[in-house]
Short mmCIF file of C-alpha atoms in Angstrom, two decimals:
data_model
loop_
_atom_site.label_atom_id
_atom_site.label_comp_id
_atom_site.label_asym_id
_atom_site.label_seq_id
_atom_site.Cartn_x
_atom_site.Cartn_y
_atom_site.Cartn_z
CA MET A 1117 -8.28 -11.65 -9.75
CA LYS A 1118 -4.95 -10.11 -8.57
CA ILE A 1119 -4.99 -6.62 -7.29
CA ILE A 1120 -2.39 -4.21 -6.31
CA ILE A 1121 -3.00 -1.21 -3.89
CA ILE A 1122 -0.68 1.76 -4.19
CA GLY A 1123 -0.35 5.29 -2.81
CA SER A 1124 1.25 7.28 -0.16
CA SER A 1125 1.88 6.08 3.23
CA GLY A 1126 -0.97 6.91 5.28
CA SER A 1127 -3.54 6.94 2.18
CA GLY A 1128 -5.44 3.90 3.44
CA LYS A 1129 -3.83 1.13 1.45
CA SER A 1130 -3.70 -1.65 4.20
CA THR A 1131 -7.17 -0.76 5.43
CA LEU A 1132 -8.59 -0.85 1.88
CA ALA A 1133 -6.71 -4.20 1.50
CA ARG A 1134 -8.29 -5.71 4.64
CA GLU A 1135 -11.86 -4.60 3.53
CA ILE A 1136 -11.52 -6.11 0.15
CA ALA A 1137 -10.05 -9.24 1.73
CA LYS A 1138 -13.03 -9.39 4.23
CA LYS A 1139 -15.43 -9.39 1.30
CA THR A 1140 -13.61 -11.66 -1.03
CA ASP A 1141 -11.53 -13.93 1.23
CA TYR A 1142 -8.59 -13.23 -1.04
CA PRO A 1143 -5.00 -13.51 0.64
CA VAL A 1144 -3.17 -10.28 1.36
CA LEU A 1145 0.60 -9.63 1.08
CA HIS A 1146 1.47 -6.44 2.93
CA LEU A 1147 4.74 -5.42 1.51
CA ASP A 1148 5.71 -3.38 4.69
CA LYS A 1149 5.41 -6.49 6.76
CA VAL A 1150 8.07 -8.24 4.38
CA PHE A 1151 10.37 -5.28 3.82
CA HIS A 1152 10.79 -4.21 7.43
CA LYS A 1153 11.48 -7.48 8.71
CA TYR A 1154 15.03 -7.11 7.38
CA PRO A 1155 17.86 -4.52 6.93
CA SER A 1156 16.95 -2.56 3.78
CA ASP A 1157 18.97 -4.16 1.34
CA LEU A 1158 18.05 -7.57 2.23
CA GLY A 1159 14.53 -6.38 2.53
CA ARG A 1160 14.38 -5.34 -1.02
CA ILE A 1161 15.64 -8.84 -2.18
CA LYS A 1162 13.07 -10.55 0.23
CA LEU A 1163 10.40 -8.17 -0.98
CA ARG A 1164 10.98 -9.46 -4.54
CA GLU A 1165 10.99 -12.86 -3.50
CA ALA A 1166 7.74 -12.66 -1.50
CA THR A 1167 6.12 -10.87 -4.32
CA LYS A 1168 6.97 -13.47 -6.98
CA ASP A 1169 5.87 -16.34 -4.66
CA PHE A 1170 2.58 -14.65 -3.75
CA ILE A 1171 1.69 -13.97 -7.38
CA SER A 1172 2.61 -17.55 -8.45
CA GLN A 1173 0.93 -19.24 -5.64
CA ASN A 1174 -2.30 -17.41 -5.67
CA GLU A 1175 -4.95 -17.09 -8.35
CA ASN A 1176 -6.65 -14.35 -6.48
CA GLY A 1177 -5.04 -11.91 -4.14
CA ILE A 1178 -4.11 -8.46 -3.07
CA ILE A 1179 -0.67 -6.75 -2.67
CA ASP A 1180 -0.66 -3.76 -0.49
CA GLY A 1181 2.11 -1.30 -0.90
CA ASN A 1182 4.12 0.84 -3.40
CA TYR A 1183 7.91 -0.11 -3.30
CA GLY A 1184 8.55 1.46 -6.70
CA SER A 1185 11.67 -0.90 -7.21
CA SER A 1186 9.31 -3.82 -7.43
CA LEU A 1187 6.30 -2.43 -9.11
CA SER A 1188 7.59 -3.71 -12.55
CA GLU A 1189 7.59 -7.03 -11.31
CA ARG A 1190 3.88 -6.89 -10.27
CA LEU A 1191 2.36 -4.98 -12.98
CA PRO A 1192 2.37 -7.81 -15.65
CA TYR A 1193 0.51 -10.05 -13.44
CA ILE A 1194 -2.20 -8.09 -12.15
CA ASP A 1195 -5.73 -7.44 -13.07
CA GLU A 1196 -6.29 -4.23 -11.21
CA ILE A 1197 -4.64 -1.46 -9.62
CA VAL A 1198 -6.25 0.67 -7.07
CA TRP A 1199 -4.32 4.00 -6.58
CA LEU A 1200 -5.16 6.02 -3.54
CA LYS A 1201 -4.51 9.73 -4.22
CA THR A 1202 -5.44 10.98 -0.75
CA SER A 1203 -4.63 14.46 0.27
CA ARG A 1204 -1.15 15.18 1.52
CA PHE A 1205 -2.65 16.68 4.66
CA LYS A 1206 -4.78 13.61 5.43
CA THR A 1207 -1.78 11.26 4.75
CA VAL A 1208 0.48 13.02 6.99
CA PHE A 1209 -2.14 13.39 9.82
CA ARG A 1210 -2.83 9.71 9.45
CA VAL A 1211 0.84 8.83 9.64
CA ILE A 1212 1.39 10.80 12.81
CA LYS A 1213 -1.94 9.68 14.47
CA ARG A 1214 -1.04 5.98 13.85
CA SER A 1215 2.50 6.60 15.18
CA ILE A 1216 1.10 8.18 18.41
CA LEU A 1217 -1.32 5.28 18.80
CA VAL A 1218 1.30 2.64 18.35
CA ARG A 1219 3.45 4.41 20.91
CA LEU A 1220 0.52 4.94 23.41
CA PHE A 1221 -0.86 1.35 23.22
CA HIS A 1222 2.45 -0.48 22.40
CA LYS A 1223 0.76 -2.52 19.80
CA ASN A 1224 2.21 -3.01 16.26
CA ARG A 1225 0.11 -2.84 13.16
CA SER A 1226 -1.11 -6.06 11.68
CA ASP A 1227 0.36 -4.89 8.30
CA MET A 1228 3.79 -4.14 9.63
CA ALA A 1229 6.56 -6.55 10.64
CA GLU A 1230 6.73 -7.20 14.18
CA GLU A 1231 10.58 -6.49 14.22
CA PHE A 1232 9.83 -2.90 13.06
CA ARG A 1233 10.06 -0.18 15.81
CA GLU A 1234 9.32 3.28 14.86
CA LYS A 1235 11.52 6.05 16.56
CA TRP A 1236 10.72 9.56 16.58
CA ASP A 1237 13.86 10.84 15.27
CA LYS A 1238 15.63 12.26 12.25
CA ASP A 1239 14.64 9.27 10.16
CA TYR A 1240 11.07 9.79 11.28
CA LEU A 1241 11.07 13.43 10.08
CA GLU A 1242 12.72 12.32 6.74
CA PHE A 1243 9.74 9.80 6.54
CA LEU A 1244 7.21 12.59 7.08
CA ASN A 1245 8.86 14.78 4.47
CA PHE A 1246 8.75 11.82 2.03
CA VAL A 1247 4.98 11.39 2.71
CA TRP A 1248 4.62 15.17 2.28
CA THR A 1249 6.39 15.14 -0.96
CA PHE A 1250 5.00 11.82 -2.29
CA PRO A 1251 2.73 13.42 -4.95
CA GLU A 1252 5.51 15.40 -6.62
CA LYS A 1253 8.38 12.82 -6.29
CA GLU A 1254 6.60 9.43 -6.68
CA PHE A 1255 3.57 9.96 -8.68
CA PRO A 1256 5.43 10.68 -12.09
CA GLN A 1257 7.49 7.36 -11.46
CA ILE A 1258 4.21 5.54 -10.88
CA GLU A 1259 2.61 6.94 -13.83
CA GLN A 1260 5.68 6.12 -16.05
CA LYS A 1261 5.57 2.56 -14.89
CA ILE A 1262 1.89 2.23 -15.37
CA SER A 1263 2.48 3.69 -19.01
CA GLU A 1264 5.50 1.37 -19.79
CA PHE A 1265 3.17 -1.64 -19.08
CA ALA A 1266 0.22 -0.14 -20.78
CA VAL A 1267 -2.08 -0.90 -17.94
CA TRP A 1268 -4.05 2.49 -17.44
CA ASP A 1269 -7.20 0.47 -18.32
CA LYS A 1270 -6.66 -1.52 -15.13
CA VAL A 1271 -6.24 1.60 -12.82
CA ASN A 1272 -8.90 2.71 -10.44
CA ILE A 1273 -8.03 6.09 -8.85
CA LEU A 1274 -9.70 6.70 -5.49
CA LYS A 1275 -9.42 10.20 -4.01
CA ASN A 1276 -11.78 10.22 -0.94
CA ARG A 1277 -14.20 8.07 1.20
CA LYS A 1278 -16.88 8.41 -1.39
CA ASP A 1279 -14.77 6.98 -4.19
CA LYS A 1280 -13.77 4.08 -1.98
CA GLU A 1281 -17.45 3.23 -1.21
CA LYS A 1282 -18.28 3.33 -4.70
CA TYR A 1283 -15.41 1.01 -5.57
CA LEU A 1284 -16.11 -1.45 -2.70
CA ILE A 1285 -19.94 -1.95 -3.79
CA LYS A 1286 -18.62 -4.17 -6.77
CA TYR A 1287 -17.44 -6.67 -4.07
CA ASP A 1288 -20.49 -6.64 -2.30
CA ARG A 1289 -22.09 -7.70 -5.60
CA LYS A 1290 -19.57 -10.56 -5.98
CA THR A 1291 -20.03 -11.79 -2.51
CA LYS A 1292 -23.89 -12.13 -2.95
CA ASN A 1293 -23.60 -14.06 -5.97
#
């Protein structure tokens, strides 16, 4: 089973990927970990390479991250899409909260490249704007890609904690069998 988890930054993609991996022992490819290891142009190339390698080398696996530029390369090979549609207030709050925690405790996130250093500057404010406007700007592009590949039947939309808990129940059953 190949799963991709998409949604805005701060929607809980990496957390959900870790939860599914814990229940299934599936390997996880965190796209942020690959992309942020390199300058952005090279990062996009490395992202595509890592995605292709991960898909070809793993019968089962979870790919955590959006990166619309590589979504077309993932969609033909996946069995399931989990799309986290968390409210923009919650996503922005979570992004700011994790930035503060990383800054206070000087510990990088496990799903992020060690080389990545977040700065509270103009780029960070632009990133927060990207998170805030993600539903208007990115959802239509994601919907278009899903339609192009006719994979709507593989999409699970999760909007809140209750949806996530219901979704995770199926993995509890699989691990008990």
